[in-house]
Tab-separated table of N, CA and C in Angstrom:
chain	number	residue	atom	x	y	z
J	1	MET	N	-10.180	69.749	-34.731
J	1	MET	CA	-10.731	69.134	-35.805
J	1	MET	C	-12.236	69.538	-36.202
J	2	THR	N	-12.648	70.258	-37.179
J	2	THR	CA	-13.911	70.720	-37.312
J	2	THR	C	-14.741	69.728	-38.072
J	3	MET	N	-16.099	69.696	-37.834
J	3	MET	CA	-16.719	68.738	-38.628
J	3	MET	C	-17.375	69.463	-39.838
J	4	SER	N	-17.487	68.737	-40.877
J	4	SER	CA	-17.975	69.303	-42.156
J	4	SER	C	-19.373	69.551	-41.890
J	5	ASN	N	-20.066	70.159	-43.020
J	5	ASN	CA	-21.572	70.500	-42.922
J	5	ASN	C	-22.420	69.113	-43.144
J	6	GLU	N	-21.631	68.354	-43.903
J	6	GLU	CA	-22.377	67.129	-44.252
J	6	GLU	C	-22.507	66.204	-42.978
J	7	THR	N	-21.351	65.977	-42.162
J	7	THR	CA	-21.351	65.454	-40.998
J	7	THR	C	-22.345	66.115	-40.054
J	8	ARG	N	-22.405	67.256	-39.938
J	8	ARG	CA	-23.424	67.958	-39.044
J	8	ARG	C	-24.731	67.605	-39.421
J	9	ASP	N	-24.992	67.675	-40.730
J	9	ASP	CA	-26.378	67.476	-41.211
J	9	ASP	C	-26.790	65.856	-41.015
J	10	TRP	N	-25.698	65.086	-41.257
J	10	TRP	CA	-26.041	63.574	-40.862
J	10	TRP	C	-26.307	63.473	-39.542
J	11	ASP	N	-25.541	63.876	-38.701
J	11	ASP	CA	-25.632	63.704	-37.250
J	11	ASP	C	-27.070	64.478	-36.807
J	12	ARG	N	-27.479	65.540	-37.235
J	12	ARG	CA	-28.783	66.116	-36.979
J	12	ARG	C	-29.884	65.082	-37.337
J	13	MET	N	-29.666	64.608	-38.595
J	13	MET	CA	-30.677	63.758	-39.221
J	13	MET	C	-30.864	62.451	-38.293
J	14	MET	N	-29.864	61.999	-38.070
J	14	MET	CA	-29.930	60.770	-37.165
J	14	MET	C	-30.407	61.105	-35.816
J	15	GLY	N	-30.011	62.167	-35.395
J	15	GLY	CA	-30.758	62.602	-33.892
J	15	GLY	C	-32.053	62.607	-33.994
J	16	LEU	N	-32.693	63.206	-35.137
J	16	LEU	CA	-34.036	63.496	-35.357
J	16	LEU	C	-34.721	62.123	-35.569
J	17	LEU	N	-34.014	61.313	-36.142
J	17	LEU	CA	-34.789	60.030	-36.476
J	17	LEU	C	-34.810	59.346	-35.195
J	18	ALA	N	-33.664	59.450	-34.385
J	18	ALA	CA	-33.812	58.614	-33.148
J	18	ALA	C	-34.897	59.053	-32.196
J	19	ASP	N	-35.202	60.471	-32.242
J	19	ASP	CA	-36.082	61.166	-31.386
J	19	ASP	C	-37.636	60.617	-31.928
J	20	ALA	N	-37.685	60.625	-33.289
J	20	ALA	CA	-38.886	60.261	-33.905
J	20	ALA	C	-39.278	58.676	-33.499
J	21	LEU	N	-38.094	57.778	-33.589
J	21	LEU	CA	-38.430	56.301	-33.294
J	21	LEU	C	-38.813	56.162	-31.842
J	22	ASP	N	-38.334	57.299	-30.990
J	22	ASP	CA	-38.878	57.263	-29.590
J	22	ASP	C	-40.179	57.386	-29.231
J	23	ARG	N	-40.863	58.007	-30.199
J	23	ARG	CA	-42.211	58.337	-29.997
J	23	ARG	C	-43.220	57.277	-30.435
J	24	PRO	N	-44.472	57.337	-30.054
J	24	PRO	CA	-45.336	56.340	-30.454
J	24	PRO	C	-45.418	56.579	-31.885
J	25	ALA	N	-45.717	55.420	-32.637
J	25	ALA	CA	-45.836	55.499	-34.193
J	25	ALA	C	-46.817	56.691	-34.725
J	26	ALA	N	-48.037	56.760	-34.054
J	26	ALA	CA	-49.024	57.791	-34.458
J	26	ALA	C	-48.287	59.133	-34.405
J	27	GLU	N	-47.370	59.363	-33.791
J	27	GLU	CA	-46.984	60.723	-33.449
J	27	GLU	C	-45.642	61.037	-34.391
J	28	ARG	N	-44.966	60.095	-35.046
J	28	ARG	CA	-43.793	60.219	-35.706
J	28	ARG	C	-43.762	61.031	-36.895
J	29	LEU	N	-44.757	61.014	-37.722
J	29	LEU	CA	-44.662	61.812	-38.882
J	29	LEU	C	-45.087	63.375	-38.440
J	30	ALA	N	-45.763	63.660	-37.628
J	30	ALA	CA	-45.965	64.987	-37.066
J	30	ALA	C	-44.868	65.584	-36.404
J	31	PHE	N	-43.972	64.743	-35.783
J	31	PHE	CA	-42.728	65.300	-35.229
J	31	PHE	C	-41.876	65.571	-36.196
J	32	ILE	N	-41.717	64.702	-37.342
J	32	ILE	CA	-40.683	64.901	-38.328
J	32	ILE	C	-41.322	66.265	-39.032
J	33	ASP	N	-42.405	66.440	-39.376
J	33	ASP	CA	-42.920	67.705	-40.081
J	33	ASP	C	-42.638	68.972	-39.282
J	34	ASP	N	-42.767	68.778	-37.879
J	34	ASP	CA	-42.465	69.899	-37.134
J	34	ASP	C	-41.011	70.019	-36.944
J	35	ALA	N	-40.108	69.004	-36.877
J	35	ALA	CA	-38.534	69.193	-36.637
J	35	ALA	C	-38.200	69.619	-38.025
J	36	ALA	N	-38.478	69.310	-39.250
J	36	ALA	CA	-37.950	69.737	-40.475
J	36	ALA	C	-38.319	71.150	-40.916
J	37	HIS	N	-39.244	71.559	-40.113
J	37	HIS	CA	-39.725	72.971	-40.456
J	37	HIS	C	-39.996	73.100	-41.852
J	38	ASP	N	-39.293	73.866	-42.653
J	38	ASP	CA	-39.465	74.200	-44.135
J	38	ASP	C	-38.460	73.455	-44.981
J	39	ASP	N	-37.783	72.677	-44.479
J	39	ASP	CA	-36.673	71.835	-45.188
J	39	ASP	C	-37.182	70.508	-45.830
J	40	ALA	N	-37.764	70.749	-47.063
J	40	ALA	CA	-38.526	69.420	-47.686
J	40	ALA	C	-37.614	68.353	-47.889
J	41	GLU	N	-36.236	68.722	-48.135
J	41	GLU	CA	-35.312	67.608	-48.358
J	41	GLU	C	-35.084	66.794	-47.038
J	42	LEU	N	-35.092	67.483	-45.799
J	42	LEU	CA	-34.789	66.927	-44.488
J	42	LEU	C	-36.050	65.920	-44.326
J	43	ARG	N	-37.135	66.627	-44.530
J	43	ARG	CA	-38.454	66.050	-44.262
J	43	ARG	C	-38.698	64.691	-45.076
J	44	ALA	N	-38.035	64.693	-46.314
J	44	ALA	CA	-38.344	63.579	-47.276
J	44	ALA	C	-37.237	62.497	-46.853
J	45	ARG	N	-36.098	62.868	-46.494
J	45	ARG	CA	-35.080	61.859	-46.063
J	45	ARG	C	-35.434	61.235	-44.767
J	46	LEU	N	-35.999	62.057	-43.716
J	46	LEU	CA	-36.488	61.466	-42.536
J	46	LEU	C	-37.693	60.670	-42.872
J	47	GLY	N	-38.453	60.992	-43.693
J	47	GLY	CA	-39.892	60.109	-44.025
J	47	GLY	C	-39.483	58.554	-44.520
J	48	ALA	N	-38.413	58.790	-45.552
J	48	ALA	CA	-37.779	57.480	-45.966
J	48	ALA	C	-37.263	56.653	-44.836
J	49	LEU	N	-36.432	57.310	-44.044
J	49	LEU	CA	-35.725	56.563	-43.019
J	49	LEU	C	-36.639	55.865	-42.030
J	50	LEU	N	-37.764	56.708	-41.721
J	50	LEU	CA	-38.630	56.235	-40.906
J	50	LEU	C	-39.617	55.100	-41.440
J	51	ALA	N	-39.726	55.096	-42.809
J	51	ALA	CA	-40.554	54.107	-43.387
J	51	ALA	C	-39.722	52.849	-43.463
J	52	ALA	N	-38.500	52.967	-43.736
J	52	ALA	CA	-37.427	51.783	-43.682
J	52	ALA	C	-37.539	51.059	-42.391
J	53	ALA	N	-37.488	51.997	-41.350
J	53	ALA	CA	-37.252	51.387	-39.872
J	53	ALA	C	-38.579	50.871	-39.586
J	54	ALA	N	-39.766	51.123	-40.148
J	54	ALA	CA	-40.865	50.464	-39.704
J	54	ALA	C	-41.101	49.123	-40.388
J	55	GLN	N	-40.505	48.950	-41.487
J	55	GLN	CA	-40.673	47.664	-42.110
J	55	GLN	C	-40.301	46.450	-41.313
J	56	GLU	N	-41.001	45.370	-41.267
J	56	GLU	CA	-40.968	44.055	-40.481
J	56	GLU	C	-40.340	43.072	-41.416
J	57	ASN	N	-39.573	42.224	-40.766
J	57	ASN	CA	-39.028	40.992	-41.502
J	57	ASN	C	-38.081	41.402	-42.585
J	58	SER	N	-37.249	42.420	-42.439
J	58	SER	CA	-36.334	42.815	-43.421
J	58	SER	C	-35.382	41.729	-43.486
J	59	LEU	N	-34.864	41.626	-44.604
J	59	LEU	CA	-33.756	40.466	-44.760
J	59	LEU	C	-32.613	41.015	-44.067
J	60	LEU	N	-32.250	42.451	-44.098
J	60	LEU	CA	-31.182	43.000	-43.368
J	60	LEU	C	-31.129	42.722	-41.946
J	61	ASP	N	-32.432	42.572	-41.257
J	61	ASP	CA	-32.662	42.421	-39.796
J	61	ASP	C	-32.351	40.937	-39.560
J	62	ALA	N	-32.340	40.017	-40.308
J	62	ALA	CA	-32.139	38.692	-40.032
J	62	ALA	C	-30.736	38.379	-39.689
J	63	VAL	N	-30.499	37.442	-38.806
J	63	VAL	CA	-29.247	36.949	-38.286
J	63	VAL	C	-28.825	36.073	-39.611
J	64	PRO	N	-27.667	36.335	-39.930
J	64	PRO	CA	-27.083	35.465	-41.248
J	64	PRO	C	-27.095	33.954	-40.753
J	65	ALA	N	-26.729	33.566	-39.667
J	65	ALA	CA	-26.734	32.129	-39.504
J	65	ALA	C	-28.115	31.535	-39.317
J	66	ALA	N	-29.269	32.331	-38.988
J	66	ALA	CA	-30.567	31.771	-39.065
J	66	ALA	C	-31.051	31.791	-40.449
J	67	LEU	N	-30.747	32.701	-41.471
J	67	LEU	CA	-30.811	32.519	-42.861
J	67	LEU	C	-30.408	31.389	-43.576
J	68	ALA	N	-29.097	31.148	-43.031
J	68	ALA	CA	-28.378	29.835	-43.692
J	68	ALA	C	-29.072	28.646	-43.115
J	69	LEU	N	-29.342	28.499	-41.983
J	69	LEU	CA	-29.956	27.309	-41.371
J	69	LEU	C	-31.463	27.192	-42.041
J	70	GLU	N	-32.120	28.268	-42.325
J	70	GLU	CA	-33.385	28.203	-42.891
J	70	GLU	C	-33.190	27.563	-44.316
J	71	ALA	N	-32.265	27.968	-45.038
J	71	ALA	CA	-32.086	27.465	-46.443
J	71	ALA	C	-31.646	26.150	-46.392
J	72	LEU	N	-30.801	25.887	-45.556
J	72	LEU	CA	-30.440	24.320	-45.250
J	72	LEU	C	-31.635	23.404	-45.090
J	73	ASN	N	-32.406	23.757	-44.180
J	73	ASN	CA	-33.489	23.019	-43.735
J	73	ASN	C	-34.583	22.922	-44.956
J	74	ALA	N	-34.607	23.825	-45.738
J	74	ALA	CA	-35.661	23.993	-46.878
J	74	ALA	C	-35.316	22.980	-47.873
J	75	HIS	N	-33.864	22.771	-47.942
J	75	HIS	CA	-33.373	21.636	-49.018
J	75	HIS	C	-33.124	20.256	-48.509
J	76	ALA	N	-33.198	20.135	-47.087
J	76	ALA	CA	-32.826	18.892	-46.398
J	76	ALA	C	-33.773	17.962	-46.742
J	77	ALA	N	-33.475	16.721	-46.926
J	77	ALA	CA	-34.321	15.710	-46.948
J	77	ALA	C	-35.489	15.696	-45.708
J	78	SER	N	-36.669	15.546	-46.062
J	78	SER	CA	-37.615	15.180	-45.041
J	78	SER	C	-37.539	14.014	-44.218
J	79	PRO	N	-37.589	13.808	-43.122
J	79	PRO	CA	-37.439	12.702	-42.316
J	79	PRO	C	-38.627	11.742	-42.769
J	80	TRP	N	-39.682	12.127	-43.333
J	80	TRP	CA	-40.613	11.197	-43.934
J	80	TRP	C	-40.438	10.535	-45.078
J	81	ILE	N	-39.430	11.039	-45.838
J	81	ILE	CA	-39.093	10.453	-47.077
J	81	ILE	C	-38.482	8.810	-46.841
J	82	GLY	N	-39.066	7.938	-47.498
J	82	GLY	CA	-38.543	6.559	-47.361
J	82	GLY	C	-39.414	5.869	-46.440
J	83	ARG	N	-40.133	6.469	-45.579
J	83	ARG	CA	-41.058	5.864	-44.477
J	83	ARG	C	-42.277	5.409	-45.136
J	84	GLN	N	-42.799	4.208	-44.612
J	84	GLN	CA	-44.014	3.668	-45.177
J	84	GLN	C	-45.083	3.849	-44.286
J	85	LEU	N	-46.325	4.212	-44.953
J	85	LEU	CA	-47.649	4.649	-44.268
J	85	LEU	C	-48.612	3.604	-44.946
J	86	GLY	N	-49.037	2.718	-44.108
J	86	GLY	CA	-49.971	1.624	-44.606
J	86	GLY	C	-49.302	0.992	-46.020
J	87	PRO	N	-50.013	0.927	-47.178
J	87	PRO	CA	-49.262	0.181	-48.305
J	87	PRO	C	-48.412	1.120	-49.111
J	88	TYR	N	-48.118	2.283	-48.544
J	88	TYR	CA	-47.494	3.261	-49.444
J	88	TYR	C	-46.207	3.751	-48.805
J	89	ARG	N	-45.067	3.881	-49.663
J	89	ARG	CA	-43.929	4.509	-49.133
J	89	ARG	C	-43.803	5.979	-49.838
J	90	LEU	N	-43.496	6.835	-48.847
J	90	LEU	CA	-43.144	8.054	-49.340
J	90	LEU	C	-41.837	8.278	-50.024
J	91	ILE	N	-41.946	8.738	-51.267
J	91	ILE	CA	-40.844	8.972	-52.168
J	91	ILE	C	-40.164	10.182	-52.363
J	92	GLU	N	-41.024	11.319	-52.387
J	92	GLU	CA	-40.269	12.771	-52.279
J	92	GLU	C	-41.298	13.624	-51.781
J	93	LEU	N	-40.959	14.768	-51.551
J	93	LEU	CA	-41.823	16.004	-51.063
J	93	LEU	C	-42.131	16.590	-52.367
J	94	ILE	N	-43.383	17.016	-52.552
J	94	ILE	CA	-43.848	17.602	-53.820
J	94	ILE	C	-44.616	18.881	-53.633
J	95	GLY	N	-44.814	19.348	-52.381
J	95	GLY	CA	-45.473	20.600	-52.013
J	95	GLY	C	-45.624	20.582	-50.583
J	96	GLY	N	-46.085	21.818	-50.212
J	96	GLY	CA	-46.294	22.237	-48.784
J	96	GLY	C	-47.019	23.472	-48.611
J	97	GLY	N	-47.502	23.811	-47.442
J	97	GLY	CA	-48.346	24.837	-47.288
J	97	GLY	C	-48.653	24.970	-45.777
J	98	GLY	N	-49.448	25.923	-45.506
J	98	GLY	CA	-49.935	26.209	-44.131
J	98	GLY	C	-50.425	24.872	-43.364
J	99	MET	N	-51.097	24.075	-43.992
J	99	MET	CA	-51.666	22.926	-43.248
J	99	MET	C	-50.712	21.710	-43.246
J	100	GLY	N	-49.833	21.492	-43.966
J	100	GLY	CA	-49.112	20.485	-44.104
J	100	GLY	C	-48.115	20.237	-45.377
J	101	GLN	N	-47.683	18.903	-45.657
J	101	GLN	CA	-46.879	18.845	-46.753
J	101	GLN	C	-47.486	17.577	-47.519
J	102	VAL	N	-47.277	17.714	-48.798
J	102	VAL	CA	-47.852	16.591	-49.692
J	102	VAL	C	-46.535	15.811	-50.373
J	103	TYR	N	-46.681	14.702	-50.149
J	103	TYR	CA	-45.510	13.612	-50.725
J	103	TYR	C	-46.089	12.855	-51.847
J	104	LEU	N	-45.186	12.495	-52.733
J	104	LEU	CA	-45.201	11.420	-53.839
J	104	LEU	C	-45.273	10.145	-53.059
J	105	GLY	N	-46.289	9.366	-52.989
J	105	GLY	CA	-46.157	7.965	-52.508
J	105	GLY	C	-46.257	6.829	-53.585
J	106	GLU	N	-45.912	5.826	-53.217
J	106	GLU	CA	-45.821	4.582	-54.154
J	106	GLU	C	-46.309	3.385	-53.391
J	107	ARG	N	-47.119	2.696	-54.031
J	107	ARG	CA	-47.774	1.380	-53.325
J	107	ARG	C	-46.708	0.351	-53.410
J	108	VAL	N	-46.345	-0.249	-52.293
J	108	VAL	CA	-45.273	-1.067	-52.086
J	108	VAL	C	-45.786	-2.506	-51.668
J	109	ASP	N	-46.825	-2.774	-51.562
J	109	ASP	CA	-47.519	-4.056	-51.018
J	109	ASP	C	-47.576	-5.178	-51.938
J	110	GLY	N	-47.156	-4.895	-53.207
J	110	GLY	CA	-47.165	-6.006	-54.168
J	110	GLY	C	-48.572	-6.181	-54.695
J	111	GLN	N	-49.511	-5.594	-54.410
J	111	GLN	CA	-50.969	-5.748	-54.726
J	111	GLN	C	-51.162	-5.289	-56.340
J	112	TYR	N	-50.814	-4.208	-56.317
J	112	TYR	CA	-50.689	-3.553	-57.861
J	112	TYR	C	-50.008	-2.276	-57.786
J	113	GLU	N	-49.358	-1.858	-58.857
J	113	GLU	CA	-48.583	-0.494	-58.804
J	113	GLU	C	-49.508	0.708	-58.835
J	114	GLN	N	-49.233	1.716	-58.110
J	114	GLN	CA	-49.928	2.709	-58.061
J	114	GLN	C	-49.081	4.027	-57.377
J	115	ARG	N	-49.083	5.149	-57.883
J	115	ARG	CA	-48.500	6.357	-57.491
J	115	ARG	C	-49.615	7.318	-56.974
J	116	VAL	N	-49.428	7.825	-55.794
J	116	VAL	CA	-50.475	8.799	-55.260
J	116	VAL	C	-49.702	10.001	-54.472
J	117	ALA	N	-50.495	10.949	-54.110
J	117	ALA	CA	-50.197	12.073	-53.397
J	117	ALA	C	-50.600	11.820	-52.149
J	118	ILE	N	-49.908	11.944	-50.904
J	118	ILE	CA	-50.175	11.782	-49.548
J	118	ILE	C	-49.861	13.086	-48.921
J	119	LYS	N	-50.926	13.649	-48.355
J	119	LYS	CA	-50.857	14.890	-47.390
J	119	LYS	C	-50.791	14.548	-46.091
J	120	LEU	N	-49.832	15.207	-45.299
J	120	LEU	CA	-49.513	14.966	-44.122
J	120	LEU	C	-49.685	16.354	-43.268
J	121	MET	N	-50.448	16.401	-42.331
J	121	MET	CA	-50.677	17.542	-41.538
J	121	MET	C	-49.435	17.883	-40.805
J	122	ARG	N	-49.051	19.137	-40.641
J	122	ARG	CA	-48.032	19.721	-39.944
J	122	ARG	C	-48.384	19.664	-38.332
J	123	ASP	N	-47.399	19.451	-37.493
J	123	ASP	CA	-47.833	19.635	-36.105
J	123	ASP	C	-47.906	21.149	-35.687
J	124	GLY	N	-48.646	21.488	-34.752
J	124	GLY	CA	-48.669	22.777	-34.433
J	124	GLY	C	-49.648	23.015	-33.184
J	125	LEU	N	-49.550	24.114	-32.540
J	125	LEU	CA	-50.305	24.441	-31.450
J	125	LEU	C	-52.040	24.342	-31.554
J	126	GLU	N	-52.215	24.707	-32.794
J	126	GLU	CA	-53.789	24.793	-33.253
J	126	GLU	C	-54.054	23.469	-33.756
J	127	ARG	N	-53.714	22.363	-33.397
J	127	ARG	CA	-53.952	20.903	-33.932
J	127	ARG	C	-55.380	20.863	-34.244
J	128	ALA	N	-56.288	21.187	-33.207
J	128	ALA	CA	-57.683	20.846	-33.292
J	128	ALA	C	-58.263	21.608	-34.543
J	129	SER	N	-57.687	22.855	-34.704
J	129	SER	CA	-58.224	23.603	-35.921
J	129	SER	C	-57.709	23.014	-37.185
J	130	LEU	N	-56.580	22.482	-37.165
J	130	LEU	CA	-55.906	21.939	-38.417
J	130	LEU	C	-56.790	20.695	-38.840
J	131	VAL	N	-57.023	19.839	-37.837
J	131	VAL	CA	-57.676	18.734	-38.061
J	131	VAL	C	-59.302	18.916	-38.579
J	132	SER	N	-59.921	19.933	-38.166
J	132	SER	CA	-61.026	20.272	-38.642
J	132	SER	C	-60.990	20.755	-40.094
J	133	ARG	N	-60.005	21.471	-40.303
J	133	ARG	CA	-59.769	22.133	-41.831
J	133	ARG	C	-59.339	21.049	-42.626
J	134	PHE	N	-58.563	19.961	-42.127
J	134	PHE	CA	-58.043	18.926	-43.113
J	134	PHE	C	-59.266	18.102	-43.330
J	135	LYS	N	-60.123	17.846	-42.353
J	135	LYS	CA	-61.282	17.008	-42.493
J	135	LYS	C	-62.218	17.587	-43.758
J	136	ALA	N	-62.558	19.107	-43.437
J	136	ALA	CA	-63.367	19.660	-44.317
J	136	ALA	C	-62.846	19.497	-45.750
J	137	GLU	N	-61.418	19.860	-46.093
J	137	GLU	CA	-60.805	19.860	-47.162
J	137	GLU	C	-61.088	18.395	-47.774
J	138	ARG	N	-60.851	17.269	-47.029
J	138	ARG	CA	-60.877	16.089	-47.515
J	138	ARG	C	-62.391	15.679	-47.977
J	139	GLN	N	-63.415	16.270	-47.199
J	139	GLN	CA	-64.704	16.037	-47.663
J	139	GLN	C	-65.152	16.784	-48.886
J	140	ILE	N	-64.632	17.946	-49.176
J	140	ILE	CA	-64.884	18.668	-50.454
J	140	ILE	C	-64.184	17.878	-51.557
J	141	LEU	N	-62.995	17.608	-51.343
J	141	LEU	CA	-62.338	16.756	-52.499
J	141	LEU	C	-62.759	15.414	-52.651
J	142	ALA	N	-63.431	14.782	-51.719
J	142	ALA	CA	-64.128	13.446	-52.059
J	142	ALA	C	-65.374	13.712	-52.844
J	143	SER	N	-65.942	14.897	-52.822
J	143	SER	CA	-67.277	15.113	-53.121
J	143	SER	C	-67.010	15.597	-54.780
J	144	LEU	N	-65.868	15.936	-55.218
J	144	LEU	CA	-65.530	16.523	-56.639
J	144	LEU	C	-65.231	15.394	-57.432
J	145	ASP	N	-65.664	15.455	-58.755
J	145	ASP	CA	-65.294	14.568	-59.939
J	145	ASP	C	-64.945	15.328	-61.052
J	146	HIS	N	-63.630	15.376	-61.246
J	146	HIS	CA	-63.185	16.063	-62.455
J	146	HIS	C	-61.693	15.313	-62.923
J	147	PRO	N	-61.620	15.204	-64.084
J	147	PRO	CA	-60.238	14.411	-64.314
J	147	PRO	C	-58.956	15.458	-64.003
J	148	ASN	N	-59.137	16.702	-63.757
J	148	ASN	CA	-57.916	17.461	-63.401
J	148	ASN	C	-57.751	17.569	-61.813
J	149	LEU	N	-58.574	16.828	-61.098
J	149	LEU	CA	-58.440	17.076	-59.602
J	149	LEU	C	-58.170	15.585	-59.068
J	150	ALA	N	-57.507	15.680	-58.011
J	150	ALA	CA	-57.031	14.569	-57.192
J	150	ALA	C	-58.385	13.976	-56.748
J	151	LYS	N	-58.228	12.616	-56.546
J	151	LYS	CA	-59.408	11.759	-56.218
J	151	LYS	C	-58.897	11.136	-54.652
J	152	VAL	N	-59.778	11.297	-53.677
J	152	VAL	CA	-59.585	10.898	-52.456
J	152	VAL	C	-59.696	9.331	-52.425
J	153	LEU	N	-58.596	8.721	-52.080
J	153	LEU	CA	-58.487	6.993	-51.966
J	153	LEU	C	-58.881	6.706	-50.636
J	154	ASP	N	-58.134	7.250	-49.571
J	154	ASP	CA	-58.427	6.770	-48.240
J	154	ASP	C	-58.028	7.927	-47.233
């Protein structure tokens, strides 16, 4: 059985790509230029494949089970919802970011009715840095007075 020209070209291209990926990143394009000689189409295809291989965090590289678990966790109820912190009960998650999560809180001690935003810091290895940033954010927010900005209560 003989191989078609397309199969041979494909095998050559995949071999050259493998050879390029075995080299340090700084040498790969020069290797491709040298290997493709005057074949502009081969050079373009290898360049595109090399660029695709260099992409990090590609959705296609992710393990499907990990993607499913991540999606489930994103939509799962927070263990904080329903818990009481001081006179406030956490009602729902309303936002999140690098420093933590923000919950809608409702005053439940019967003194008066009030809804507030409660920000909880996330756990992490850089806890001291987070505490410092959290305190700085709190101080900045406490010093601002504008009807469209949250007010620090406690």
